[in-house]
Every structure is written in C-alpha cells, then in structure tokens.
Amino acid sequence: MGRPGWRVPPQPVASSTMPLVVQKYGGTSVGDAERMRAVADHVARTRRQGNDVVVVVSAMGKTTDDLLRLAGDVSSVQPPRELDMLLTAGERVSMAVLCMALAELDVEAMSFTGSQAGIITDTSHTRAKILEVRGDRLREALAQGRVPVVAGFQGVSTERDVTTLGRGGSDTTAVALAAALGADACEIYTDVTGVFSADPRIVPRARRLPRVSFEEMLDIAASGGRVLALRSVEFARNHQVPLHVRSSFTWEPGTWVDEEEPSMEQAVVTAVTHDTSEAKVTVVRVPDKPGLAARLFRALADAQINVDTIVQNTSVHGTTDISFTVPKTDLRNSLQVCRDLAGEIGAGEVAADDAIAKVSLVGAGMRSYPGISATMFQTLADRGINIEMISTSTIRITCVVRSDRVEEAVQALHAAFELDS
Ligand code: ADP
Ligand code: ASP
Ligand code: MG
C-alpha cells in the first residue's frame, strides 16, 4: 500500500505548551441540537483539563444521504464537481452550529471549511486524495486561544475546486490534521463504544476490542467495518498517529488503534466483518489468450474503478468467464467499460449481480494457524450458505455470498470462532 501523497512534515503548534487533541465527531454524534450541545460541553471540558483542541465535524445525522437523495430526485445527471459542492454543505452546517454552541459556553471557537483549513487534494471529485495540509490558519487560531472547528470530508483541489474525500471521509480529515499539527491524540467519537469483533448492530454479543493494530484495522476497514474509513487508517499508520475510537454518548474509554508491539498476544480471529456495498460483474466467454485480462482491468483502472475480488474460471473450449466485484456506485460505469471491451476482444455478454455481499474473517494470528478457511467454509456449509467467490490475504479470508444470507453468516462465524461474549 503506497504512502499517501504528503509533502509537508508535521509542524507542531509552537506557541503552545499544552497537549493538542484532535476530536472528530461523526454524524450521529452531532445529529440534533441536543447532541451539538453535548459535544460542545465535552470540548469545553477537554479545554478545562488543559488541552488545546481542534474539532472535526461530520454532517448532522443522515444529511449526506438526504443530499444525495435530493440530487437523485432532481436529475439523473450529477456532475461530480456539483455533487461535491452539494455534499460539502452538510459539514458546513455542523461546524457553524457547533461554534454557536461553544460560544454559549464562552469557548471562543472559529469554523473553517476544508479549503480554509488548507486541506489540498487532487482533482478526483467525490473521492479526492489529500496531497497536502497547510494548517497555518488553524495554528493561528490555536495561538489566539481559539478552538478551530473544521468541516470534515472536504478539501480544495489543486484546480481550486471544492472536493470530497469519499464516504466516511471526516475520519481522514481528522487523522490528516492530527498528523500535520503533530497532535498528541486523535479521538474519533462515534455512536458505538469502540471497534468491535463484529458490527454490534448485527451481532449483539460482539465484544469491544481494547486494542487493535494498524495492520488489522486496515483489513477490518477494507472489508466493510465502517467504524473507521480505510483511508484514515492508512494515513494513521503511515504517519504513526494512534487513534482512540470511542463513544460520544457514554464518553467511556474505547478502542486504541496503534502500532503492534512484538509481544502483543495475537488472536487467531480478531473480527468478522461484512460488506454489502459491492456488486459482481461477470464477463463470459473471454478468449483464453495472454493479455486480455490485462486489457480488461487496465480499462477499468483507467475509469478509476476500484476492482476487488477477482475470479477466473478454468478455460473450456478456449474461453473463460471472469468475475469480479466493484463498489455498487461504480456498477454502471463498470458495465459500460466491460461491454465496450467485450465487443473489441470477442467476449460474450456482461452480467451484473447486485445481490451479493462479502463476509470476512480478520486476524493477525491467522497467518500462522492452519485450518481457518476450512472451519469458515464448513460453518457456512452447515447453514446451507453457498460461497460464490473466495479471496485471501495473509490476515484475512473473504467469501462472497448472497446478500440476504450475510447477516446469518456473520453471526454463525462469530459464534464458530468463539468471539461471542
Ligand atoms: P460516524 O457517523 O460516527 O462516522 P459510522 O456510522 O461511520 O459512524 O460508523 C459507526 C458504525 O459502524 C457503528 O454504528 C456500527 O454499526 C458500524 N460498525 C461496523 N462494523 C463495526 C465494528 N467492527 N465495530 C464497531 N462498529 C462497527
Ligand atoms: N458526511 C460524510 C458521510 O456521510 C462524511 C463523514 O461522515 O465522515 O460520508
Ligand atoms: Mg464514519
């Protein structure tokens, strides 16, 4: 995994001797007026305890989904630049309202859009990558004794257009700011008390993990555990920013995500994750000749489509079927690219299936422990859950199953690997 582009070394806030904490509050945490006041209270308390605080906020509640729905209701054509302009409005509301709640508590705060905070990104609208963080205005505000409140999930491109960082991107904003400002801690406040052994909404008996290594968290995030955005974990690992994931409802200590110590006891399976955000594409009867798979996946990559699990069948009569998964949001594009190419290379039809889901086991101990896949496949087989695709990495095994069976699969695997509390 490449080191995210990043040109400016951390410049700690020189004029202050107080520890600096970056606190990120997710959508539910700032979901209504009462929640805003609770967050303001906590920020004020953190200050009273002798810390400088930089706050990063998400859009309130389901605002981002609502704005996306609005866009869909208005038009089937959504230019990415305009989509970004629309979605960044959500975080703008949160930051201004939180500053008002802080003003009432006599905490001097100041809101900043991503652009004002100096978050410079590339030009890929709706999934922009941070290139640089120029945090001067935040440092100035801190030096003046203020609490900067930054709109998460957004930046400004090298072409001076407003961009967004992909769903869940406020986590990435927080980690990038923590790295750039040399913060002492980066706290991710959310609606659960930490990172669990499975999504607690699906497995009520899931356990909170007191500590998770960056390595495992990367695989948990990549395989659907949406509690932290994948990009934010990559950033945290590359810049050695320890994260503390915790609840803004109970404020109790949560999960630390940091570098693993050699002595740390490794569980065989740490978490069971699932992901319903992908769809399967199958290109049938691809001529079995060198270079055709390369052409197919090059064309998809050129269209900025992130292909995940890939399966190629054994060739029969000189052709083979190739299946792969893509984010549902890229499905239309993927079909277009594949259909264009199928014509050129003499392949058959291109089929889409959006009723799939992935279930994964993640655990650093898996690499030195045989038999995990056998137990996983048997557990699914015992429930009559058919496995359609399989992919593995050193610390993860993923199976593609029917989406209407995925919750049952997660629960069964969680029990089979004795993760239930
Ligand atoms: P926020 O708006 O605070 O960013 P998210 O909805 O993005 O919150 O992420 C928190 C949610 O992630 C939880 O409500 C939970 O349902 C879900 N989740 C999925 N997998 C896990 C997991 N392994 N541990 C904790 N939460 C998880
Ligand atoms: N509001 C954005 C989203 O819903 C970013 C975030 O909450 O992290 O994806
Ligand atoms: Mg989130």
Short mmCIF file of C-alpha atoms and ligand atoms in Angstrom, two decimals:
data_model
loop_
_atom_site.label_atom_id
_atom_site.label_comp_id
_atom_site.label_asym_id
_atom_site.label_seq_id
_atom_site.Cartn_x
_atom_site.Cartn_y
_atom_site.Cartn_z
CA MET A 1 0.00 0.00 0.00
CA GLY A 2 1.57 3.29 -1.06
CA ARG A 3 2.26 6.10 1.29
CA PRO A 4 -0.45 8.71 0.71
CA GLY A 5 0.97 11.74 -1.10
CA TRP A 6 2.13 14.12 1.54
CA ARG A 7 4.59 16.93 1.24
CA VAL A 8 4.59 18.90 4.45
CA PRO A 9 6.26 17.49 7.54
CA PRO A 10 4.31 17.93 10.79
CA GLN A 11 4.65 21.43 12.18
CA PRO A 12 3.69 21.30 15.82
CA VAL A 13 1.88 24.25 17.29
CA ALA A 14 4.98 26.06 18.53
CA SER A 15 3.49 28.79 20.69
CA SER A 16 1.62 26.43 22.96
CA THR A 17 2.90 24.05 25.57
CA MET A 18 -0.47 22.40 26.09
CA PRO A 19 -1.13 18.95 24.67
CA LEU A 20 -3.10 19.09 21.42
CA VAL A 21 -6.08 16.81 20.90
CA VAL A 22 -7.93 16.40 17.60
CA GLN A 23 -11.53 15.30 18.23
CA LYS A 24 -13.72 14.06 15.39
CA TYR A 25 -17.48 13.78 15.84
CA GLY A 26 -19.48 11.62 13.41
CA GLY A 27 -22.98 12.22 12.06
CA THR A 28 -24.98 10.67 14.90
CA SER A 29 -22.77 12.41 17.47
CA VAL A 30 -23.90 15.80 16.12
CA GLY A 31 -27.34 14.56 14.98
CA ASP A 32 -29.52 17.23 16.61
CA ALA A 33 -29.43 20.35 18.76
CA GLU A 34 -29.11 18.42 22.00
CA ARG A 35 -26.20 16.35 20.63
CA MET A 36 -24.49 19.56 19.46
CA ARG A 37 -24.70 20.95 22.98
CA ALA A 38 -23.37 17.70 24.46
CA VAL A 39 -20.40 17.83 22.08
CA ALA A 40 -19.76 21.49 22.92
CA ASP A 41 -19.78 20.56 26.61
CA HIS A 42 -17.20 17.86 26.02
CA VAL A 43 -14.96 20.18 24.00
CA ALA A 44 -15.19 22.76 26.78
CA ARG A 45 -14.34 20.11 29.37
CA THR A 46 -11.34 18.92 27.34
CA ARG A 47 -10.08 22.50 27.28
CA ARG A 48 -10.59 22.96 31.00
CA GLN A 49 -8.45 19.87 31.52
CA GLY A 50 -5.58 21.78 29.93
CA ASN A 51 -5.61 20.73 26.29
CA ASP A 52 -5.67 22.59 23.03
CA VAL A 53 -8.47 21.15 20.90
CA VAL A 54 -9.09 21.00 17.16
CA VAL A 55 -12.56 19.69 16.31
CA VAL A 56 -13.57 17.95 13.07
CA VAL A 57 -17.28 17.51 12.42
CA SER A 58 -19.38 15.39 10.07
CA ALA A 59 -22.71 16.44 8.61
CA MET A 60 -25.62 16.13 11.05
CA GLY A 61 -27.34 12.74 11.16
CA LYS A 62 -28.31 11.48 7.71
CA THR A 63 -27.72 14.82 5.98
CA THR A 64 -25.25 13.43 3.43
CA ASP A 65 -27.67 10.64 2.43
CA ASP A 66 -30.52 13.18 2.22
CA LEU A 67 -28.48 15.46 -0.04
CA LEU A 68 -27.58 12.50 -2.27
CA ARG A 69 -31.26 11.57 -2.49
CA LEU A 70 -32.15 15.15 -3.37
CA ALA A 71 -29.59 15.10 -6.18
CA GLY A 72 -31.07 11.84 -7.49
CA ASP A 73 -34.61 13.25 -7.34
CA VAL A 74 -33.59 16.33 -9.26
CA SER A 75 -31.55 14.74 -12.00
CA SER A 76 -30.10 11.52 -13.31
CA VAL A 77 -27.02 13.50 -14.31
CA GLN A 78 -24.84 14.50 -11.39
CA PRO A 79 -21.60 16.16 -12.46
CA PRO A 80 -19.07 15.15 -9.77
CA ARG A 81 -17.96 18.75 -9.25
CA GLU A 82 -21.53 19.79 -8.41
CA LEU A 83 -22.09 16.71 -6.26
CA ASP A 84 -19.09 17.74 -4.16
CA MET A 85 -20.34 21.30 -3.88
CA LEU A 86 -23.68 19.95 -2.68
CA LEU A 87 -22.35 17.41 -0.17
CA THR A 88 -19.85 19.75 1.48
CA ALA A 89 -22.82 21.88 2.56
CA GLY A 90 -23.66 19.27 5.20
CA GLU A 91 -20.43 19.68 7.15
CA ARG A 92 -20.66 23.47 6.80
CA VAL A 93 -23.93 23.46 8.77
CA SER A 94 -22.38 21.36 11.55
CA MET A 95 -19.28 23.48 12.03
CA ALA A 96 -21.19 26.76 12.26
CA VAL A 97 -23.79 25.39 14.65
CA LEU A 98 -21.16 23.80 16.90
CA CYS A 99 -19.28 27.11 17.10
CA MET A 100 -22.52 28.72 18.29
CA ALA A 101 -22.98 26.05 20.95
CA LEU A 102 -19.38 26.69 22.06
CA ALA A 103 -19.95 30.47 22.13
CA GLU A 104 -22.78 29.92 24.59
CA LEU A 105 -20.27 28.17 26.87
CA ASP A 106 -17.83 31.09 26.50
CA VAL A 107 -15.43 28.98 24.46
CA GLU A 108 -14.01 31.03 21.61
CA ALA A 109 -14.29 28.89 18.53
CA MET A 110 -13.89 29.51 14.81
CA SER A 111 -15.19 27.40 11.94
CA PHE A 112 -13.15 26.50 8.85
CA THR A 113 -14.18 24.79 5.63
CA GLY A 114 -11.73 22.20 4.33
CA SER A 115 -10.39 24.82 1.94
CA GLN A 116 -9.90 27.39 4.70
CA ALA A 117 -8.17 24.75 6.83
CA GLY A 118 -5.68 24.28 3.98
CA ILE A 119 -6.61 20.73 3.01
CA ILE A 120 -5.31 20.48 -0.55
CA THR A 121 -6.44 17.49 -2.61
CA ASP A 122 -6.08 16.09 -6.10
CA THR A 123 -8.86 16.72 -8.61
CA SER A 124 -10.76 13.39 -8.38
CA HIS A 125 -14.15 14.67 -7.33
CA THR A 126 -16.14 12.52 -4.85
CA ARG A 127 -13.02 10.51 -3.92
CA ALA A 128 -10.24 13.06 -3.71
CA LYS A 129 -6.92 12.26 -2.08
CA ILE A 130 -5.24 14.69 0.29
CA LEU A 131 -1.95 15.95 -1.16
CA GLU A 132 -1.01 18.45 1.47
CA VAL A 133 -2.29 20.08 4.66
CA ARG A 134 -1.40 23.74 5.16
CA GLY A 135 -2.67 24.20 8.66
CA ASP A 136 -1.48 27.81 9.19
CA ARG A 137 -4.92 29.24 9.89
CA LEU A 138 -5.59 26.50 12.41
CA ARG A 139 -2.25 27.14 14.11
CA GLU A 140 -3.03 30.86 14.23
CA ALA A 141 -6.44 30.23 15.76
CA LEU A 142 -4.89 27.94 18.38
CA ALA A 143 -2.24 30.52 19.17
CA GLN A 144 -5.05 33.01 19.79
CA GLY A 145 -6.60 30.63 22.30
CA ARG A 146 -9.43 29.57 19.98
CA VAL A 147 -10.89 26.17 19.16
CA PRO A 148 -10.78 25.61 15.39
CA VAL A 149 -13.82 23.64 14.21
CA VAL A 150 -13.13 22.10 10.81
CA ALA A 151 -15.64 20.71 8.32
CA GLY A 152 -14.71 17.08 7.73
CA PHE A 153 -14.78 15.14 4.46
CA GLN A 154 -13.74 18.07 2.24
CA GLY A 155 -10.83 19.90 0.74
CA VAL A 156 -9.90 22.12 -2.16
CA SER A 157 -8.24 20.75 -5.28
CA THR A 158 -5.11 21.93 -6.99
CA GLU A 159 -7.58 23.37 -9.56
CA ARG A 160 -9.23 25.38 -6.72
CA ASP A 161 -12.47 23.40 -6.79
CA VAL A 162 -14.18 22.05 -3.68
CA THR A 163 -13.71 18.28 -3.35
CA THR A 164 -14.88 15.49 -1.06
CA LEU A 165 -12.81 12.60 0.26
CA GLY A 166 -15.27 9.70 -0.17
CA ARG A 167 -17.91 8.44 2.26
CA GLY A 168 -16.71 8.42 5.84
CA GLY A 169 -14.04 10.95 4.87
CA SER A 170 -14.28 13.02 8.05
CA ASP A 171 -12.18 10.34 9.73
CA THR A 172 -9.48 11.05 7.14
CA THR A 173 -9.69 14.80 7.74
CA ALA A 174 -9.16 14.23 11.46
CA VAL A 175 -6.15 11.96 11.05
CA ALA A 176 -4.57 14.22 8.42
CA LEU A 177 -4.92 17.23 10.70
CA ALA A 178 -3.58 15.29 13.68
CA ALA A 179 -0.54 14.32 11.61
CA ALA A 180 0.01 17.81 10.19
CA LEU A 181 -0.35 19.58 13.54
CA GLY A 182 1.68 16.98 15.42
CA ALA A 183 -1.27 16.33 17.76
CA ASP A 184 -0.77 14.26 20.90
CA ALA A 185 -4.02 12.35 20.38
CA CYS A 186 -6.66 11.80 17.73
CA GLU A 187 -10.05 10.84 19.13
CA ILE A 188 -12.78 9.51 16.85
CA TYR A 189 -16.14 9.92 18.58
CA THR A 190 -18.97 7.81 17.23
CA ASP A 191 -22.20 6.03 18.19
CA VAL A 192 -20.60 2.80 19.46
CA THR A 193 -18.07 2.43 22.28
CA GLY A 194 -15.20 1.35 20.04
CA VAL A 195 -14.16 -1.19 17.45
CA PHE A 196 -15.98 -4.49 17.98
CA SER A 197 -15.36 -8.09 16.99
CA ALA A 198 -18.28 -7.61 14.54
CA ASP A 199 -20.80 -4.87 13.77
CA PRO A 200 -22.71 -4.68 17.09
CA ARG A 201 -25.90 -3.91 15.16
CA ILE A 202 -25.77 -7.39 13.66
CA VAL A 203 -24.06 -9.32 16.43
CA PRO A 204 -25.38 -8.08 19.78
CA ARG A 205 -22.84 -10.33 21.52
CA ALA A 206 -19.88 -8.74 19.74
CA ARG A 207 -17.06 -7.67 22.05
CA ARG A 208 -15.34 -4.32 22.18
CA LEU A 209 -11.66 -4.72 21.35
CA PRO A 210 -9.50 -2.71 23.77
CA ARG A 211 -6.67 -2.50 21.26
CA VAL A 212 -6.27 -3.20 17.53
CA SER A 213 -3.09 -2.97 15.45
CA PHE A 214 -3.00 -0.69 12.39
CA GLU A 215 -2.49 -3.79 10.28
CA GLU A 216 -5.66 -5.50 11.48
CA MET A 217 -7.65 -2.27 11.42
CA LEU A 218 -6.70 -1.78 7.76
CA ASP A 219 -8.21 -5.14 6.89
CA ILE A 220 -11.25 -4.56 9.10
CA ALA A 221 -11.89 -1.21 7.40
CA ALA A 222 -11.18 -2.58 3.91
CA SER A 223 -13.62 -5.46 4.37
CA GLY A 224 -16.58 -3.40 5.49
CA GLY A 225 -16.15 -2.46 9.19
CA ARG A 226 -17.18 1.11 8.51
CA VAL A 227 -16.38 2.39 12.01
CA LEU A 228 -13.20 3.94 10.52
CA ALA A 229 -12.75 4.96 6.89
CA LEU A 230 -10.00 2.92 5.21
CA ARG A 231 -8.08 5.98 4.05
CA SER A 232 -7.93 7.32 7.61
CA VAL A 233 -6.32 4.10 8.85
CA GLU A 234 -3.75 4.16 6.03
CA PHE A 235 -2.91 7.71 6.98
CA ALA A 236 -2.71 6.90 10.68
CA ARG A 237 -0.34 4.03 10.05
CA ASN A 238 1.87 5.90 7.61
CA HIS A 239 2.20 8.86 9.94
CA GLN A 240 2.15 6.94 13.21
CA VAL A 241 -0.93 8.65 14.62
CA PRO A 242 -2.51 6.48 17.34
CA LEU A 243 -6.32 6.62 17.22
CA HIS A 244 -8.78 6.34 20.05
CA VAL A 245 -12.23 5.27 18.82
CA ARG A 246 -14.87 5.97 21.45
CA SER A 247 -18.47 6.87 22.16
CA SER A 248 -19.85 10.41 22.30
CA PHE A 249 -22.84 9.02 24.19
CA THR A 250 -21.06 7.41 27.15
CA TRP A 251 -17.61 9.07 26.81
CA GLU A 252 -16.02 5.92 28.27
CA PRO A 253 -12.57 4.76 27.06
CA GLY A 254 -12.91 2.87 23.76
CA THR A 255 -10.50 1.14 21.38
CA TRP A 256 -6.90 2.16 20.74
CA VAL A 257 -5.67 1.62 17.22
CA ASP A 258 -1.89 1.78 17.10
CA GLU A 259 1.33 0.01 16.19
CA GLU A 260 1.52 -3.54 17.36
CA GLU A 261 4.20 -4.45 19.85
CA PRO A 262 6.07 -7.67 19.13
CA SER A 263 4.91 -9.18 22.41
CA MET A 264 1.25 -8.38 21.81
CA GLU A 265 -0.80 -11.53 22.04
CA GLN A 266 -2.32 -12.29 18.65
CA ALA A 267 -5.83 -13.64 18.49
CA VAL A 268 -6.32 -16.07 15.62
CA VAL A 269 -9.50 -14.33 14.51
CA THR A 270 -10.00 -10.77 15.76
CA ALA A 271 -13.13 -9.72 13.89
CA VAL A 272 -15.82 -10.83 11.49
CA THR A 273 -16.76 -8.11 9.02
CA HIS A 274 -19.27 -7.78 6.23
CA ASP A 275 -19.80 -5.51 3.28
CA THR A 276 -22.96 -5.06 1.23
CA SER A 277 -21.66 -2.15 -0.81
CA GLU A 278 -20.31 -4.14 -3.75
CA ALA A 279 -21.75 -5.82 -6.82
CA LYS A 280 -20.46 -8.60 -9.05
CA VAL A 281 -19.72 -8.26 -12.74
CA THR A 282 -19.16 -11.31 -14.97
CA VAL A 283 -17.70 -11.18 -18.46
CA VAL A 284 -18.47 -14.52 -20.12
CA ARG A 285 -16.53 -16.38 -22.79
CA VAL A 286 -13.39 -14.24 -22.71
CA PRO A 287 -10.98 -15.79 -25.25
CA ASP A 288 -8.25 -17.55 -23.25
CA LYS A 289 -5.29 -15.59 -24.65
CA PRO A 290 -2.48 -13.76 -22.86
CA GLY A 291 -3.10 -10.05 -22.38
CA LEU A 292 -6.90 -9.95 -22.38
CA ALA A 293 -7.30 -9.86 -18.60
CA ALA A 294 -4.69 -7.11 -18.56
CA ARG A 295 -6.69 -5.10 -21.10
CA LEU A 296 -9.92 -5.55 -19.18
CA PHE A 297 -8.53 -4.47 -15.82
CA ARG A 298 -6.48 -1.66 -17.37
CA ALA A 299 -9.65 -0.25 -18.91
CA LEU A 300 -11.41 -0.45 -15.52
CA ALA A 301 -8.47 1.18 -13.76
CA ASP A 302 -8.37 3.97 -16.34
CA ALA A 303 -12.03 4.62 -15.49
CA GLN A 304 -10.99 5.00 -11.79
CA ILE A 305 -12.90 1.85 -10.82
CA ASN A 306 -11.62 0.00 -7.77
CA VAL A 307 -11.87 -3.68 -8.59
CA ASP A 308 -11.79 -6.05 -5.64
CA THR A 309 -12.18 -9.85 -5.57
CA ILE A 310 -11.44 -11.43 -8.96
CA VAL A 311 -12.19 -14.99 -10.08
CA GLN A 312 -11.28 -16.52 -13.44
CA ASN A 313 -12.76 -19.92 -14.26
CA THR A 314 -10.78 -22.74 -15.81
CA SER A 315 -10.90 -22.39 -19.55
CA VAL A 316 -13.33 -24.56 -21.51
CA HIS A 317 -13.17 -24.70 -25.34
CA GLY A 318 -10.69 -21.84 -25.41
CA THR A 319 -12.76 -19.31 -23.43
CA THR A 320 -13.12 -18.48 -19.77
CA ASP A 321 -15.52 -16.46 -17.58
CA ILE A 322 -14.05 -13.65 -15.49
CA SER A 323 -15.96 -12.32 -12.47
CA PHE A 324 -15.00 -9.50 -10.13
CA THR A 325 -16.57 -7.18 -7.58
CA VAL A 326 -16.81 -3.39 -7.73
CA PRO A 327 -18.47 -0.77 -5.50
CA LYS A 328 -22.19 -0.58 -6.38
CA THR A 329 -21.68 3.11 -7.06
CA ASP A 330 -19.30 2.14 -9.89
CA LEU A 331 -21.51 -0.61 -11.32
CA ARG A 332 -22.98 1.37 -14.21
CA ASN A 333 -19.59 2.61 -15.27
CA SER A 334 -18.05 -0.85 -14.96
CA LEU A 335 -20.71 -2.40 -17.19
CA GLN A 336 -20.16 0.28 -19.79
CA VAL A 337 -16.39 -0.29 -19.79
CA CYS A 338 -16.76 -4.08 -19.93
CA ARG A 339 -19.38 -4.06 -22.68
CA ASP A 340 -17.27 -1.78 -24.84
CA LEU A 341 -14.25 -4.02 -24.38
CA ALA A 342 -16.14 -7.32 -24.72
CA GLY A 343 -17.06 -6.29 -28.26
CA GLU A 344 -13.45 -5.47 -29.10
CA ILE A 345 -11.94 -8.69 -27.77
CA GLY A 346 -14.70 -11.04 -28.90
CA ALA A 347 -16.03 -11.98 -25.47
CA GLY A 348 -19.66 -12.86 -24.72
CA GLU A 349 -22.22 -10.99 -22.62
CA VAL A 350 -21.52 -8.97 -19.48
CA ALA A 351 -23.75 -9.71 -16.48
CA ALA A 352 -24.31 -7.73 -13.28
CA ASP A 353 -25.39 -9.06 -9.88
CA ASP A 354 -26.00 -6.60 -7.06
CA ALA A 355 -27.48 -9.09 -4.58
CA ILE A 356 -24.07 -10.21 -3.27
CA ALA A 357 -22.28 -9.44 -0.01
CA LYS A 358 -18.91 -10.22 1.47
CA VAL A 359 -18.20 -11.79 4.81
CA SER A 360 -14.61 -11.78 6.09
CA LEU A 361 -12.51 -13.05 8.94
CA VAL A 362 -9.64 -10.78 10.03
CA GLY A 363 -6.87 -11.74 12.44
CA ALA A 364 -3.11 -11.32 12.61
CA GLY A 365 -2.82 -14.78 14.14
CA MET A 366 -4.31 -16.39 11.04
CA ARG A 367 -1.03 -16.32 9.16
CA SER A 368 0.48 -18.94 11.44
CA TYR A 369 -2.59 -21.02 12.07
CA PRO A 370 -3.80 -23.55 9.50
CA GLY A 371 -7.39 -24.68 9.11
CA ILE A 372 -9.14 -21.33 9.49
CA SER A 373 -10.55 -21.37 5.96
CA ALA A 374 -11.72 -24.97 6.36
CA THR A 375 -13.65 -24.03 9.52
CA MET A 376 -15.04 -20.93 7.83
CA PHE A 377 -16.27 -22.84 4.76
CA GLN A 378 -17.72 -25.65 6.92
CA THR A 379 -19.58 -23.15 9.12
CA LEU A 380 -21.18 -21.60 6.04
CA ALA A 381 -21.90 -25.01 4.50
CA ASP A 382 -23.63 -26.20 7.70
CA ARG A 383 -26.11 -23.37 7.20
CA GLY A 384 -26.56 -24.00 3.50
CA ILE A 385 -24.90 -20.70 2.64
CA ASN A 386 -23.29 -21.00 -0.79
CA ILE A 387 -19.85 -19.47 -1.35
CA GLU A 388 -19.59 -17.79 -4.75
CA MET A 389 -16.09 -16.31 -4.61
CA ILE A 390 -13.16 -16.51 -2.22
CA SER A 391 -10.20 -14.23 -1.71
CA THR A 392 -7.49 -14.20 0.92
CA SER A 393 -4.66 -12.06 2.20
CA THR A 394 -2.18 -13.03 4.91
CA ILE A 395 -4.52 -11.91 7.68
CA ARG A 396 -7.96 -12.04 6.03
CA ILE A 397 -10.29 -14.53 4.32
CA THR A 398 -13.27 -13.21 2.38
CA CYS A 399 -16.24 -15.13 0.95
CA VAL A 400 -18.83 -13.68 -1.40
CA VAL A 401 -22.33 -14.94 -0.55
CA ARG A 402 -25.95 -13.94 -1.33
CA SER A 403 -26.66 -10.62 0.38
CA ASP A 404 -29.82 -11.93 2.09
CA ARG A 405 -27.70 -14.53 3.94
CA VAL A 406 -24.83 -12.31 5.02
CA GLU A 407 -26.09 -11.37 8.48
CA GLU A 408 -26.66 -15.01 9.31
CA ALA A 409 -23.16 -15.77 8.01
CA VAL A 410 -21.60 -13.10 10.26
CA GLN A 411 -23.47 -14.39 13.31
CA ALA A 412 -22.57 -18.02 12.61
CA LEU A 413 -18.87 -17.26 12.10
CA HIS A 414 -18.74 -15.04 15.17
CA ALA A 415 -20.04 -17.94 17.25
CA ALA A 416 -17.93 -20.60 15.49
CA PHE A 417 -14.70 -18.74 16.22
CA GLU A 418 -15.76 -18.25 19.83
CA LEU A 419 -15.90 -14.48 19.65
CA ASP A 420 -19.35 -14.19 21.30
CA SER A 421 -19.18 -12.52 24.71
P1 ADP B 1 -19.87 8.02 12.34
O1 ADP B 1 -21.04 8.72 11.76
O2 ADP B 1 -19.61 8.34 13.77
O3 ADP B 1 -18.63 8.14 11.48
P2 ADP B 1 -20.31 5.38 11.24
O4 ADP B 1 -21.73 5.02 11.02
O5 ADP B 1 -19.49 5.78 10.07
O6 ADP B 1 -20.28 6.48 12.38
O7 ADP B 1 -19.54 4.18 11.98
C1 ADP B 1 -20.05 3.66 13.18
C2 ADP B 1 -20.88 2.41 12.89
O8 ADP B 1 -20.01 1.41 12.35
C3 ADP B 1 -21.49 1.77 14.08
O9 ADP B 1 -22.74 2.31 14.40
C4 ADP B 1 -21.57 0.29 13.70
O10 ADP B 1 -22.88 -0.10 13.35
C5 ADP B 1 -20.69 0.18 12.47
N1 ADP B 1 -19.72 -0.90 12.56
C6 ADP B 1 -19.49 -1.82 11.58
N2 ADP B 1 -18.55 -2.69 11.96
C7 ADP B 1 -18.15 -2.33 13.20
C8 ADP B 1 -17.20 -2.86 14.12
N3 ADP B 1 -16.45 -3.92 13.83
N4 ADP B 1 -17.04 -2.22 15.31
C9 ADP B 1 -17.78 -1.14 15.60
N5 ADP B 1 -18.70 -0.59 14.78
C10 ADP B 1 -18.89 -1.19 13.58
N1 ASP B 2 -20.74 13.15 5.95
C1 ASP B 2 -19.88 12.26 5.20
C2 ASP B 2 -20.54 10.91 5.04
O1 ASP B 2 -21.64 10.71 5.50
C3 ASP B 2 -18.51 12.14 5.80
C4 ASP B 2 -18.46 11.51 7.17
O2 ASP B 2 -19.46 11.48 7.90
O3 ASP B 2 -17.39 11.07 7.54
O4 ASP B 2 -19.97 10.05 4.42
MG MG B 3 -17.98 7.20 9.72
#
